[in-house]
N, CA and C atoms as an extended XYZ file, in Angstrom:
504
Properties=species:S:1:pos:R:3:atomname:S:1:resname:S:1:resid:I:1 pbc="F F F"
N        67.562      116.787       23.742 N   UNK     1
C        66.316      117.486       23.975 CA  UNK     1
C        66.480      118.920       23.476 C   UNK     1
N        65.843      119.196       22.426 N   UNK     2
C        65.502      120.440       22.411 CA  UNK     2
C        64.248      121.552       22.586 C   UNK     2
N        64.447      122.325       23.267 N   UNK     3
C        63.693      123.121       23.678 CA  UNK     3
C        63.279      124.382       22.991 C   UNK     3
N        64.549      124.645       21.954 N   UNK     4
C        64.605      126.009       21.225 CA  UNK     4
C        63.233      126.706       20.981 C   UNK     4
N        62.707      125.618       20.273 N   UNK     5
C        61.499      126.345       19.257 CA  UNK     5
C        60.478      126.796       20.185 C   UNK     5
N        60.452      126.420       21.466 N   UNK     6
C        59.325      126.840       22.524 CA  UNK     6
C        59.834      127.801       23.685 C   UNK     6
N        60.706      128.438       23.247 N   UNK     7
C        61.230      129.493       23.836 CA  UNK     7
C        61.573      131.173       23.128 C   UNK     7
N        61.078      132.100       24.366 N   UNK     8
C        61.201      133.315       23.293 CA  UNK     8
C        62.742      133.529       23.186 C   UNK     8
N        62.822      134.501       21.980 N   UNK     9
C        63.501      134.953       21.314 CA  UNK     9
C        65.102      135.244       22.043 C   UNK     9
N        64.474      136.035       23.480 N   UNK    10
C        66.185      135.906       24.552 CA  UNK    10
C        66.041      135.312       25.245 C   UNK    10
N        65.663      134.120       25.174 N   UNK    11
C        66.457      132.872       25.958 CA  UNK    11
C        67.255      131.604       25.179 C   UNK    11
N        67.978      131.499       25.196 N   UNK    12
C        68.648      130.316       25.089 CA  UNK    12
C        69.203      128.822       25.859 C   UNK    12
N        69.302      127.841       25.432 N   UNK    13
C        69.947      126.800       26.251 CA  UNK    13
C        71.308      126.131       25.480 C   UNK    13
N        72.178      126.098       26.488 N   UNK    14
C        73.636      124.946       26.133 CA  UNK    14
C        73.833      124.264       27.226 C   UNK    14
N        74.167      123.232       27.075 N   UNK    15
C        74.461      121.779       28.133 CA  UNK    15
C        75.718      122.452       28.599 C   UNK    15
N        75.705      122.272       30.255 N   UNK    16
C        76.594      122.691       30.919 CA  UNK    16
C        77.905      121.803       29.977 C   UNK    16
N        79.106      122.316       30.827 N   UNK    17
C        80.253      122.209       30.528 CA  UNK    17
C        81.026      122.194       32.177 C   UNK    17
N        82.497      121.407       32.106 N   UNK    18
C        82.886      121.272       33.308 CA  UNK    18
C        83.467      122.920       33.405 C   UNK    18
N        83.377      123.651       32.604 N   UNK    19
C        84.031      125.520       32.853 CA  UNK    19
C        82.891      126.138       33.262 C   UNK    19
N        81.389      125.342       33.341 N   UNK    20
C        80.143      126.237       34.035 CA  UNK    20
C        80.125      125.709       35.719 C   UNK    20
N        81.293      125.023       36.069 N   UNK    21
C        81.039      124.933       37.691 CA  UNK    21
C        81.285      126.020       38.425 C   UNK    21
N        81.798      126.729       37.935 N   UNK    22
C        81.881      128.206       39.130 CA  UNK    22
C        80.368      128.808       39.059 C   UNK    22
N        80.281      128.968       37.866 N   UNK    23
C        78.607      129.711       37.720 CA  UNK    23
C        77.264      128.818       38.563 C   UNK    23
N        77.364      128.007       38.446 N   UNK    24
C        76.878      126.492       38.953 CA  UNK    24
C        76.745      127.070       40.435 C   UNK    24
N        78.173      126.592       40.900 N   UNK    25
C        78.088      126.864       42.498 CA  UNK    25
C        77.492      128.342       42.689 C   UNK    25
N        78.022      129.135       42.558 N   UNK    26
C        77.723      130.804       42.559 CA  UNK    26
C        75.988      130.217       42.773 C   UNK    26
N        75.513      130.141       41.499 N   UNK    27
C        73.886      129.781       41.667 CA  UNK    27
C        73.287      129.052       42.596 C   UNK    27
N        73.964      127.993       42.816 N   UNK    28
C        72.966      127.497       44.041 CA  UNK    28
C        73.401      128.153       45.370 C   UNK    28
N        74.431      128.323       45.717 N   UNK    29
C        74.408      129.318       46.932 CA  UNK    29
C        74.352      130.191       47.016 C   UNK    29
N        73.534      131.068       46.008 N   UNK    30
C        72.548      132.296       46.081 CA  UNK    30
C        71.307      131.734       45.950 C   UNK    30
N        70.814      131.061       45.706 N   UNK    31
C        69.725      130.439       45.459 CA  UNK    31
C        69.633      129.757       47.089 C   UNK    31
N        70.336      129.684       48.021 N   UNK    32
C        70.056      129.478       48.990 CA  UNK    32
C        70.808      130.060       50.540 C   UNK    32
N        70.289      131.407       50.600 N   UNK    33
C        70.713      132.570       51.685 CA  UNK    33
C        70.980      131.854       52.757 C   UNK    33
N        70.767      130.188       53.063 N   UNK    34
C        71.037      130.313       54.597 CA  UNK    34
C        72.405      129.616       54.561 C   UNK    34
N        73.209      129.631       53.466 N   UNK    35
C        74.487      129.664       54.132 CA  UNK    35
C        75.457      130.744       54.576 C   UNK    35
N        74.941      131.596       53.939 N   UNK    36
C        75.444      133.298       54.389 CA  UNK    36
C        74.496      133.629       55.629 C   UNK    36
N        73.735      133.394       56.279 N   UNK    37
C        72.832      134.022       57.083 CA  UNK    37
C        72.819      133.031       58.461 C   UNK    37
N        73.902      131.876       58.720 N   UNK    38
C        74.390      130.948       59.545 CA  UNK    38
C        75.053      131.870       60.397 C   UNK    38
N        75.497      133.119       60.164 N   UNK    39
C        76.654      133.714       60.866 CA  UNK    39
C        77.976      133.367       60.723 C   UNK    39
N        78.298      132.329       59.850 N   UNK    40
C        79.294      131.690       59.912 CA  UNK    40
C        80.849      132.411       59.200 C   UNK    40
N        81.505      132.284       59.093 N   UNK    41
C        82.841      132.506       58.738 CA  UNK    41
C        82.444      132.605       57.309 C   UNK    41
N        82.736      133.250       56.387 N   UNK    42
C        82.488      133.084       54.680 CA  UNK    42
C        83.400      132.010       54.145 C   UNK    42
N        84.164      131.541       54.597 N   UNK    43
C        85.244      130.548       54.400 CA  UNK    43
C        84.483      129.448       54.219 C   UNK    43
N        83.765      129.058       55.710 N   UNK    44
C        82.990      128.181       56.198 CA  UNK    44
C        81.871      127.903       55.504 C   UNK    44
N        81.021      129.042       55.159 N   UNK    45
C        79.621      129.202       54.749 CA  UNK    45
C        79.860      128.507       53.393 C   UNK    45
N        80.753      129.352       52.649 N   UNK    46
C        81.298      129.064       51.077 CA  UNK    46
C        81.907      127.205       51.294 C   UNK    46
N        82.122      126.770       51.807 N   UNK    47
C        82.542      125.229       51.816 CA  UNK    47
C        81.801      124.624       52.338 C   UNK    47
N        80.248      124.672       52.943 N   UNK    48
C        79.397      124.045       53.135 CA  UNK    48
C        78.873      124.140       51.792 C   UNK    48
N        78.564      124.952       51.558 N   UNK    49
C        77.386      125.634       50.043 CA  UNK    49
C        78.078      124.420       49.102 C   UNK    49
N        79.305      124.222       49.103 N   UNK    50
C        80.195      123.959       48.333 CA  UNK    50
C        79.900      122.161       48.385 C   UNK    50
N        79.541      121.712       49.249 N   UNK    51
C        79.511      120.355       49.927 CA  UNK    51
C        78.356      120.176       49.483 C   UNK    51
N        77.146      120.803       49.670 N   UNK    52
C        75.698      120.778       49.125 CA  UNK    52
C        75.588      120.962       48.046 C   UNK    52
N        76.409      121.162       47.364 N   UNK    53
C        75.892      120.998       45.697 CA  UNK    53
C        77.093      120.048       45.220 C   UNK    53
N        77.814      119.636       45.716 N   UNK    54
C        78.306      118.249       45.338 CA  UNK    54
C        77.295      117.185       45.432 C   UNK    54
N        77.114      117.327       46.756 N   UNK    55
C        75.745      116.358       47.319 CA  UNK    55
C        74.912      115.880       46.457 C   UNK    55
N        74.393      117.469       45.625 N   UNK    56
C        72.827      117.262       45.054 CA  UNK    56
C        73.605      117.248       43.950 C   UNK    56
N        74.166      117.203       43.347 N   UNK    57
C        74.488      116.611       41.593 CA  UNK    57
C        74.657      115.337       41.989 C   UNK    57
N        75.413      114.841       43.164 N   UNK    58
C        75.595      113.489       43.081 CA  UNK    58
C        74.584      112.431       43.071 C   UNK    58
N        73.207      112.834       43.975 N   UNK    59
C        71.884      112.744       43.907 CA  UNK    59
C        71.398      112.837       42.725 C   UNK    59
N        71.638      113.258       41.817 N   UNK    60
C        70.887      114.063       40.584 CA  UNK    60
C        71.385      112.752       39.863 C   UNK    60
N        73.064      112.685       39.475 N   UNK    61
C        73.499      111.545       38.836 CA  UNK    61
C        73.176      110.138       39.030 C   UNK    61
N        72.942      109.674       40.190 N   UNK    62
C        72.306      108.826       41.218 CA  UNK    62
C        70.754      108.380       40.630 C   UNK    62
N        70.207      109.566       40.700 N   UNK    63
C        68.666      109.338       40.328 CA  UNK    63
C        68.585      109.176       39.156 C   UNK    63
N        68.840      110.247       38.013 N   UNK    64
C        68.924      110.168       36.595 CA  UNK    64
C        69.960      109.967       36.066 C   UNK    64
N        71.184      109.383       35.796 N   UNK    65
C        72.333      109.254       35.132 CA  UNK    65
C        71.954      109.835       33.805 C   UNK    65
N        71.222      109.936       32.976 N   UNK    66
C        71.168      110.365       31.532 CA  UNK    66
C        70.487      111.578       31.765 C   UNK    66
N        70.018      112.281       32.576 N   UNK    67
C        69.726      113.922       32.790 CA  UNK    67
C        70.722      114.816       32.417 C   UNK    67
N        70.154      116.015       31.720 N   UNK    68
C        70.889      116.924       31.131 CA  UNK    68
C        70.485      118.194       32.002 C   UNK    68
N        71.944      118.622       32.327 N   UNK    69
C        72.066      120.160       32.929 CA  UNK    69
C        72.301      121.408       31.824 C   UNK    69
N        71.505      122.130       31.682 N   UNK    70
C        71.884      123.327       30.792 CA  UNK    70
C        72.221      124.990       31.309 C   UNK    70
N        72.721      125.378       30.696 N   UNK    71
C        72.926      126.906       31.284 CA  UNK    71
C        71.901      127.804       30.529 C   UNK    71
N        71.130      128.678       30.875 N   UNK    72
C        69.850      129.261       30.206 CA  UNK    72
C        70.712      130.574       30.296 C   UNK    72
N        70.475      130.922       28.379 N   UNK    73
C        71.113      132.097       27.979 CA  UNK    73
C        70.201      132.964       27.996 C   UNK    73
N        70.254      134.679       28.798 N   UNK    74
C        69.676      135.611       28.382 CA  UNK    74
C        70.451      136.397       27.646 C   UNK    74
N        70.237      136.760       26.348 N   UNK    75
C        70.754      137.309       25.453 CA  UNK    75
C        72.485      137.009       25.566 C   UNK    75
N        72.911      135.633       25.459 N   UNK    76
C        73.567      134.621       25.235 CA  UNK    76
C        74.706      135.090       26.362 C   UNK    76
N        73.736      135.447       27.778 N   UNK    77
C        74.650      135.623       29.224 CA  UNK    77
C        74.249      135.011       29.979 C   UNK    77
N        74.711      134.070       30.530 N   UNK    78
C        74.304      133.047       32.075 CA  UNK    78
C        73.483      133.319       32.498 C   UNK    78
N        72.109      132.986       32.682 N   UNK    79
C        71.173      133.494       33.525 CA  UNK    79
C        70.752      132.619       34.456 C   UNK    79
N        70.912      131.301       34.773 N   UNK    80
C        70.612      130.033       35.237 CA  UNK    80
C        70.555      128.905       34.671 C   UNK    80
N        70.230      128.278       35.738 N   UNK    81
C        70.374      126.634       35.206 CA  UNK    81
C        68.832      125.885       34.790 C   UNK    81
N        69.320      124.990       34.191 N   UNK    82
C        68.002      123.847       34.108 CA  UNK    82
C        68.355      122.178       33.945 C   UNK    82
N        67.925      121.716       35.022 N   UNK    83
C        68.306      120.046       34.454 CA  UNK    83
C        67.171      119.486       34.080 C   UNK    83
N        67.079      118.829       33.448 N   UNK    84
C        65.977      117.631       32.952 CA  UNK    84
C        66.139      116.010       32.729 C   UNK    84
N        65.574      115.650       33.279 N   UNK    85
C        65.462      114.210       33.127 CA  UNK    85
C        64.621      114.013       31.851 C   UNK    85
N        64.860      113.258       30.202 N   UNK    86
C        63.811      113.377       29.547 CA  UNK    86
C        63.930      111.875       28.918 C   UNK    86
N        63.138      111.039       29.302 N   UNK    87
C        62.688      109.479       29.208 CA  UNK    87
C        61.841      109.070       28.333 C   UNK    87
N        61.882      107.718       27.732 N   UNK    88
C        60.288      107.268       26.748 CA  UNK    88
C        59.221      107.407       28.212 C   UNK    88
N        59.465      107.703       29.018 N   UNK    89
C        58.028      107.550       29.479 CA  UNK    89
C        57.742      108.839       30.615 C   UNK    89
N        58.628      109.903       30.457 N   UNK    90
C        58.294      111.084       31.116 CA  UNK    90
C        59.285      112.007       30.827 C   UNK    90
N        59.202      113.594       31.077 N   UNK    91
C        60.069      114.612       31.451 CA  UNK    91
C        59.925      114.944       32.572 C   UNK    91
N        61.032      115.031       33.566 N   UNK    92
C        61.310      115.668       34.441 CA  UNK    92
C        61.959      116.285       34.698 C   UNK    92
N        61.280      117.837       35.202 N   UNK    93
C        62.248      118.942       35.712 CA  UNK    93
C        63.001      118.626       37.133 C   UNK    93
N        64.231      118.612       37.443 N   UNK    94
C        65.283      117.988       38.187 CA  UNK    94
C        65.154      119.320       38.927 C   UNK    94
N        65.576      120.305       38.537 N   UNK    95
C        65.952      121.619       39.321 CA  UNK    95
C        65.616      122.564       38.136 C   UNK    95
N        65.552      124.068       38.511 N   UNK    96
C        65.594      124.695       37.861 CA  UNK    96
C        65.835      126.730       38.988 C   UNK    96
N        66.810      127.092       38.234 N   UNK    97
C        67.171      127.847       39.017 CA  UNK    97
C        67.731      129.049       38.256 C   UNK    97
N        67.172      130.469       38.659 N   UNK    98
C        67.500      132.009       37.673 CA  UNK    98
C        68.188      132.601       38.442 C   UNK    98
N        69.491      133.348       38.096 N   UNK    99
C        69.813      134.046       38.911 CA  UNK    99
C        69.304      135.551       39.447 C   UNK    99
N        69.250      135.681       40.758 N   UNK   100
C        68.453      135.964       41.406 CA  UNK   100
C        68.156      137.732       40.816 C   UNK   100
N        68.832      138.783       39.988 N   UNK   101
C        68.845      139.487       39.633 CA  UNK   101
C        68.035      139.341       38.128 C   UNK   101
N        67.383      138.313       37.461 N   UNK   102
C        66.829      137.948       36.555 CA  UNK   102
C        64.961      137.268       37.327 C   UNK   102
N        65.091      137.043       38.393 N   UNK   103
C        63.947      136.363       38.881 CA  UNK   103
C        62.447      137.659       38.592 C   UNK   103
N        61.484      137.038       38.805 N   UNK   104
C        60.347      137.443       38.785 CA  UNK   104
C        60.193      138.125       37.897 C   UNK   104
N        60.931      138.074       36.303 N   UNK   105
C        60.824      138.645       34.998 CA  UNK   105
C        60.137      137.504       34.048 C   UNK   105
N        59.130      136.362       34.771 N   UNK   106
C        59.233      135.076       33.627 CA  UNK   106
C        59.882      134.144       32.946 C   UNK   106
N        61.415      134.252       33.176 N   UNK   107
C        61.919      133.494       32.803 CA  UNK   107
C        61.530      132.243       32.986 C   UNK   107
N        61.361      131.968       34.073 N   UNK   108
C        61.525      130.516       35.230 CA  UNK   108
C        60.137      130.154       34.861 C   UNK   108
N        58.852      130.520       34.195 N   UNK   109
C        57.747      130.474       33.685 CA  UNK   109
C        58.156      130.031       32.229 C   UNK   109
N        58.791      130.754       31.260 N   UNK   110
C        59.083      130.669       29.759 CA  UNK   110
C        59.777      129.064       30.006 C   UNK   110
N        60.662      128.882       30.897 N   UNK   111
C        60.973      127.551       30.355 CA  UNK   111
C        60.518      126.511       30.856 C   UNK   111
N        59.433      126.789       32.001 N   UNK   112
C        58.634      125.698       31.762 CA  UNK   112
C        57.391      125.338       31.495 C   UNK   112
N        57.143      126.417       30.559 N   UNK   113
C        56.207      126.210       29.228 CA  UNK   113
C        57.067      125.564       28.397 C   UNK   113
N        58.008      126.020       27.912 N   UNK   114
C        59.060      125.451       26.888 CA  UNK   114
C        58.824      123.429       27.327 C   UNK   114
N        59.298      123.299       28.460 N   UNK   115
C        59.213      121.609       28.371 CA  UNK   115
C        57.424      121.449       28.547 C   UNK   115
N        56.608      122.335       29.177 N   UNK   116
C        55.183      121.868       28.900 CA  UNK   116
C        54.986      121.771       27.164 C   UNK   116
N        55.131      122.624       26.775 N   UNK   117
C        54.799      122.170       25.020 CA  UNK   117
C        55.644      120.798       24.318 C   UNK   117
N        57.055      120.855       24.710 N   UNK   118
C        57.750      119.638       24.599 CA  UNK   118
C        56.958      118.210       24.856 C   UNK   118
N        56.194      118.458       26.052 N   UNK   119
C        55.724      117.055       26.937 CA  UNK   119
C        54.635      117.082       26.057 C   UNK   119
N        53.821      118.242       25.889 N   UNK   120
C        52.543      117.558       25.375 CA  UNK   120
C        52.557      117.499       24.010 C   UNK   120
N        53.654      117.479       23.168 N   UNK   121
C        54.057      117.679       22.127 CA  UNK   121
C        54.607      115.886       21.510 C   UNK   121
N        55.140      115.369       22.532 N   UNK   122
C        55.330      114.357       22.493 CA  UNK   122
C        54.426      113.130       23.869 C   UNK   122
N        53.553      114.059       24.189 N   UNK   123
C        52.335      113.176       25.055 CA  UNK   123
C        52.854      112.399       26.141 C   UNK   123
N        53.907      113.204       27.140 N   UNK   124
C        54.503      112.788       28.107 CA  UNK   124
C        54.241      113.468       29.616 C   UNK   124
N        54.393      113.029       30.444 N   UNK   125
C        54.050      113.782       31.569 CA  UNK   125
C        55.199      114.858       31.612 C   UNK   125
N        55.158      115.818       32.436 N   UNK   126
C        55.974      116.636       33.517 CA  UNK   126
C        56.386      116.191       34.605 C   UNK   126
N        57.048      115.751       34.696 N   UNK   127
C        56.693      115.988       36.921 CA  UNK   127
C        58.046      116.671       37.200 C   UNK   127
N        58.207      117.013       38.703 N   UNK   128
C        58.701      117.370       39.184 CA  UNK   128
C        58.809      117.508       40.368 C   UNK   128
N        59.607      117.830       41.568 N   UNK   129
C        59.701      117.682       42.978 CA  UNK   129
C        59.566      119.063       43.579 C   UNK   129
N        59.166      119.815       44.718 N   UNK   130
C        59.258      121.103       44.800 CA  UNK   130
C        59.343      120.922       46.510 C   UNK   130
N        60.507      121.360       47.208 N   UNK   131
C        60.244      121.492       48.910 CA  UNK   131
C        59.100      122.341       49.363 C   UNK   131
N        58.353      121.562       50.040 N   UNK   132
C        56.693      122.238       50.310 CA  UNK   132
C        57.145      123.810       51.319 C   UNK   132
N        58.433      124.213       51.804 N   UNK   133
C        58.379      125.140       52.110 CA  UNK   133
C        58.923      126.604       51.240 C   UNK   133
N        58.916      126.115       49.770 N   UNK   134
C        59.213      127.289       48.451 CA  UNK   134
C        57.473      127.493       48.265 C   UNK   134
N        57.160      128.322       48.841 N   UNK   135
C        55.471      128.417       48.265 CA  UNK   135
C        55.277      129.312       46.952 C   UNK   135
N        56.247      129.993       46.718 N   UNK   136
C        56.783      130.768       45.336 CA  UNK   136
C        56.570      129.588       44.353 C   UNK   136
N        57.473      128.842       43.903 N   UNK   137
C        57.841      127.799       43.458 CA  UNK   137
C        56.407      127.033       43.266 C   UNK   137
N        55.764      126.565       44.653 N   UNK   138
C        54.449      125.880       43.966 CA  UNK   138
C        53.581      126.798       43.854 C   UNK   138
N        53.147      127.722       44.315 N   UNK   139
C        52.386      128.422       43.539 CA  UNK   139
C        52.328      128.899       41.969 C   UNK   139
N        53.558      128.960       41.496 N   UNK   140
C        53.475      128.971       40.034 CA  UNK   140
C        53.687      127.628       39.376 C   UNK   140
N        53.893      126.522       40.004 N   UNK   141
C        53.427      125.598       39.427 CA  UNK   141
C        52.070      125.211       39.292 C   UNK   141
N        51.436      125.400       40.377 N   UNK   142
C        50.023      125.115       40.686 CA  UNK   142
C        49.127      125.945       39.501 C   UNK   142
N        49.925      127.289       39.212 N   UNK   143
C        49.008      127.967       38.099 CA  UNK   143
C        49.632      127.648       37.077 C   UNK   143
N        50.723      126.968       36.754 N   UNK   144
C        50.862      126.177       35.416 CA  UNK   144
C        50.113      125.039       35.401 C   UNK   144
N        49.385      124.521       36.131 N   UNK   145
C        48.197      123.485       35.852 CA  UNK   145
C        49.078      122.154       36.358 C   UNK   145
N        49.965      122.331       37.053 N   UNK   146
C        50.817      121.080       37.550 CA  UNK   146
C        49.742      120.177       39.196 C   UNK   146
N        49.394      119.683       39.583 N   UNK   147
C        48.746      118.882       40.430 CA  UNK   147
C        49.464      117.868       41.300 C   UNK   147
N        49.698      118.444       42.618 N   UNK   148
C        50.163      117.139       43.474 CA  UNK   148
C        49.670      116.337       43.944 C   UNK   148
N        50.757      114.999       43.068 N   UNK   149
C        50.041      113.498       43.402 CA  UNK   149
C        50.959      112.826       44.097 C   UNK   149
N        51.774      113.657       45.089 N   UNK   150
C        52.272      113.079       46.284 CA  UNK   150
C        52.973      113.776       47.562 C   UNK   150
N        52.672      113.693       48.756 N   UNK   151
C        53.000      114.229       49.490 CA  UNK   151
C        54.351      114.017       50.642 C   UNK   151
N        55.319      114.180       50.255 N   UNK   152
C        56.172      113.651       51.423 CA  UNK   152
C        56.987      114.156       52.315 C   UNK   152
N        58.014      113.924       53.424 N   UNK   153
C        58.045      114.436       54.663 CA  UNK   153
C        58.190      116.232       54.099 C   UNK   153
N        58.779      116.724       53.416 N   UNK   154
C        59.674      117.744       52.878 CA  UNK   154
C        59.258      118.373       51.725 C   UNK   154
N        58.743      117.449       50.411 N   UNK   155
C        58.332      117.672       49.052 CA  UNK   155
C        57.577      117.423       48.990 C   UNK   155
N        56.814      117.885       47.577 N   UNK   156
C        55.371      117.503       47.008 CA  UNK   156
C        55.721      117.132       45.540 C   UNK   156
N        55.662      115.995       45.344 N   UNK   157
C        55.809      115.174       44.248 CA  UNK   157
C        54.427      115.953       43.282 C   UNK   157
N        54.932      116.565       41.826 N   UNK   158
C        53.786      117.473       40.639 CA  UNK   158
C        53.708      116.725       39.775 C   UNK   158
N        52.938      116.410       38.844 N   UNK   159
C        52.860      116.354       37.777 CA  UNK   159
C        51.475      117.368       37.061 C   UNK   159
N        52.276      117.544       35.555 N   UNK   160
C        51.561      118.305       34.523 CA  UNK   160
C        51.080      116.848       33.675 C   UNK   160
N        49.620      116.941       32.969 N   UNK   161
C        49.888      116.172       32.072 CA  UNK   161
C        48.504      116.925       30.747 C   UNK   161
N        49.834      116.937       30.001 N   UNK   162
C        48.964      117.232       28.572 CA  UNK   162
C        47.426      116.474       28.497 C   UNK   162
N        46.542      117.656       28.010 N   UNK   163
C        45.215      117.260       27.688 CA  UNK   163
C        45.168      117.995       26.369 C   UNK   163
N        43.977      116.618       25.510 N   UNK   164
C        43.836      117.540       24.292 CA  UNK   164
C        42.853      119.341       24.620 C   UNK   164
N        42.066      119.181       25.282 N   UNK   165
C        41.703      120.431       25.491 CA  UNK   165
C        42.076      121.950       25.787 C   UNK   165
N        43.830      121.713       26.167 N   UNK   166
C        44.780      122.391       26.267 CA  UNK   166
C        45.360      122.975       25.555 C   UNK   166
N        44.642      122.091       23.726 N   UNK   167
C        45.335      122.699       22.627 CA  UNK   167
C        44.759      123.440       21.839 C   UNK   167
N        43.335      123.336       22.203 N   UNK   168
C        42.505      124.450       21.444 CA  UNK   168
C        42.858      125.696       21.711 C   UNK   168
């Protein structure tokens, strides 16, 4: 999957590597304060965090075995991750995650326009999963024109789907 051509100028993507697991972990347990904010021992906190993202790749591999994890280059420096699931019969954004000193600059917008032009480029859906308590998260999906067509205990199942009217 390439994404290049629908991305500006400083961003980049490369398929993780087993030498991007430190950056990896680092990201998702900043990407999620409540293992530091447990009170817990940093020992402790850091080997739960550590357990939960074993978890969810293993989930990830589980669900999509042929999904690709990438590292998103800002001016060809780690800035976050992106996985994608990309199928004959859909793209799906798996996760997607900026590090947190890069957030609310568009990035996390630029690349997923980047797979919206991809999808409707090749006339495929989007979807994606979002925990209904990130209202950040769906709210800028919701204004990327994404629509939930499912509701469940935790998530809200999105999909985007290309219209020709989208291309005028």
């Amino acid at each position: 999957m390439n994404l290049t051509p629908y991305l500006p100028f400083n961003l980049t993507l490369r398929l993780a590597t087993a030498d991007d697991r430190p950056f990896l972990l680092q990201l998702f347990a900043s990407s999620r304060p409540v293992f530091s904010q447990m009170g817990l021992p940093e020992a402790l906190a850091t080997h739960l965090a550590e357990q939960q993202f074993q978890l969810q790749q293993a989930s990830y591999r589980q669900q999509a075995p042929a999904a690709e994890v990438f590292i998103v280059l800002l001016h060809n420096t780690p800035a976050g991750q992106l996985t994608v699931n990309h199928s004959s019969h859909d793209i799906r954004l798996m996760d997607l995650s900026i590090v947190q000193q890069h957030q609310g600059k568009g990035y996390g917008t630029a690349l997923i326009k980047a797979l919206q032009a991809l999808a409707g480029k090749q006339q495929l859906p989007l979807k994606l999963s979002v925990d209904q308590a990130n209202q950040r998260a769906l709210a800028l999906y919701l204004k990327l024109g994404f629509g939930i067509t499912q509701q469940q205990d935790f998530h809200y199942s999105m999909c985007w789907q290309f219209s020709h009217s989208q291309s005028r």
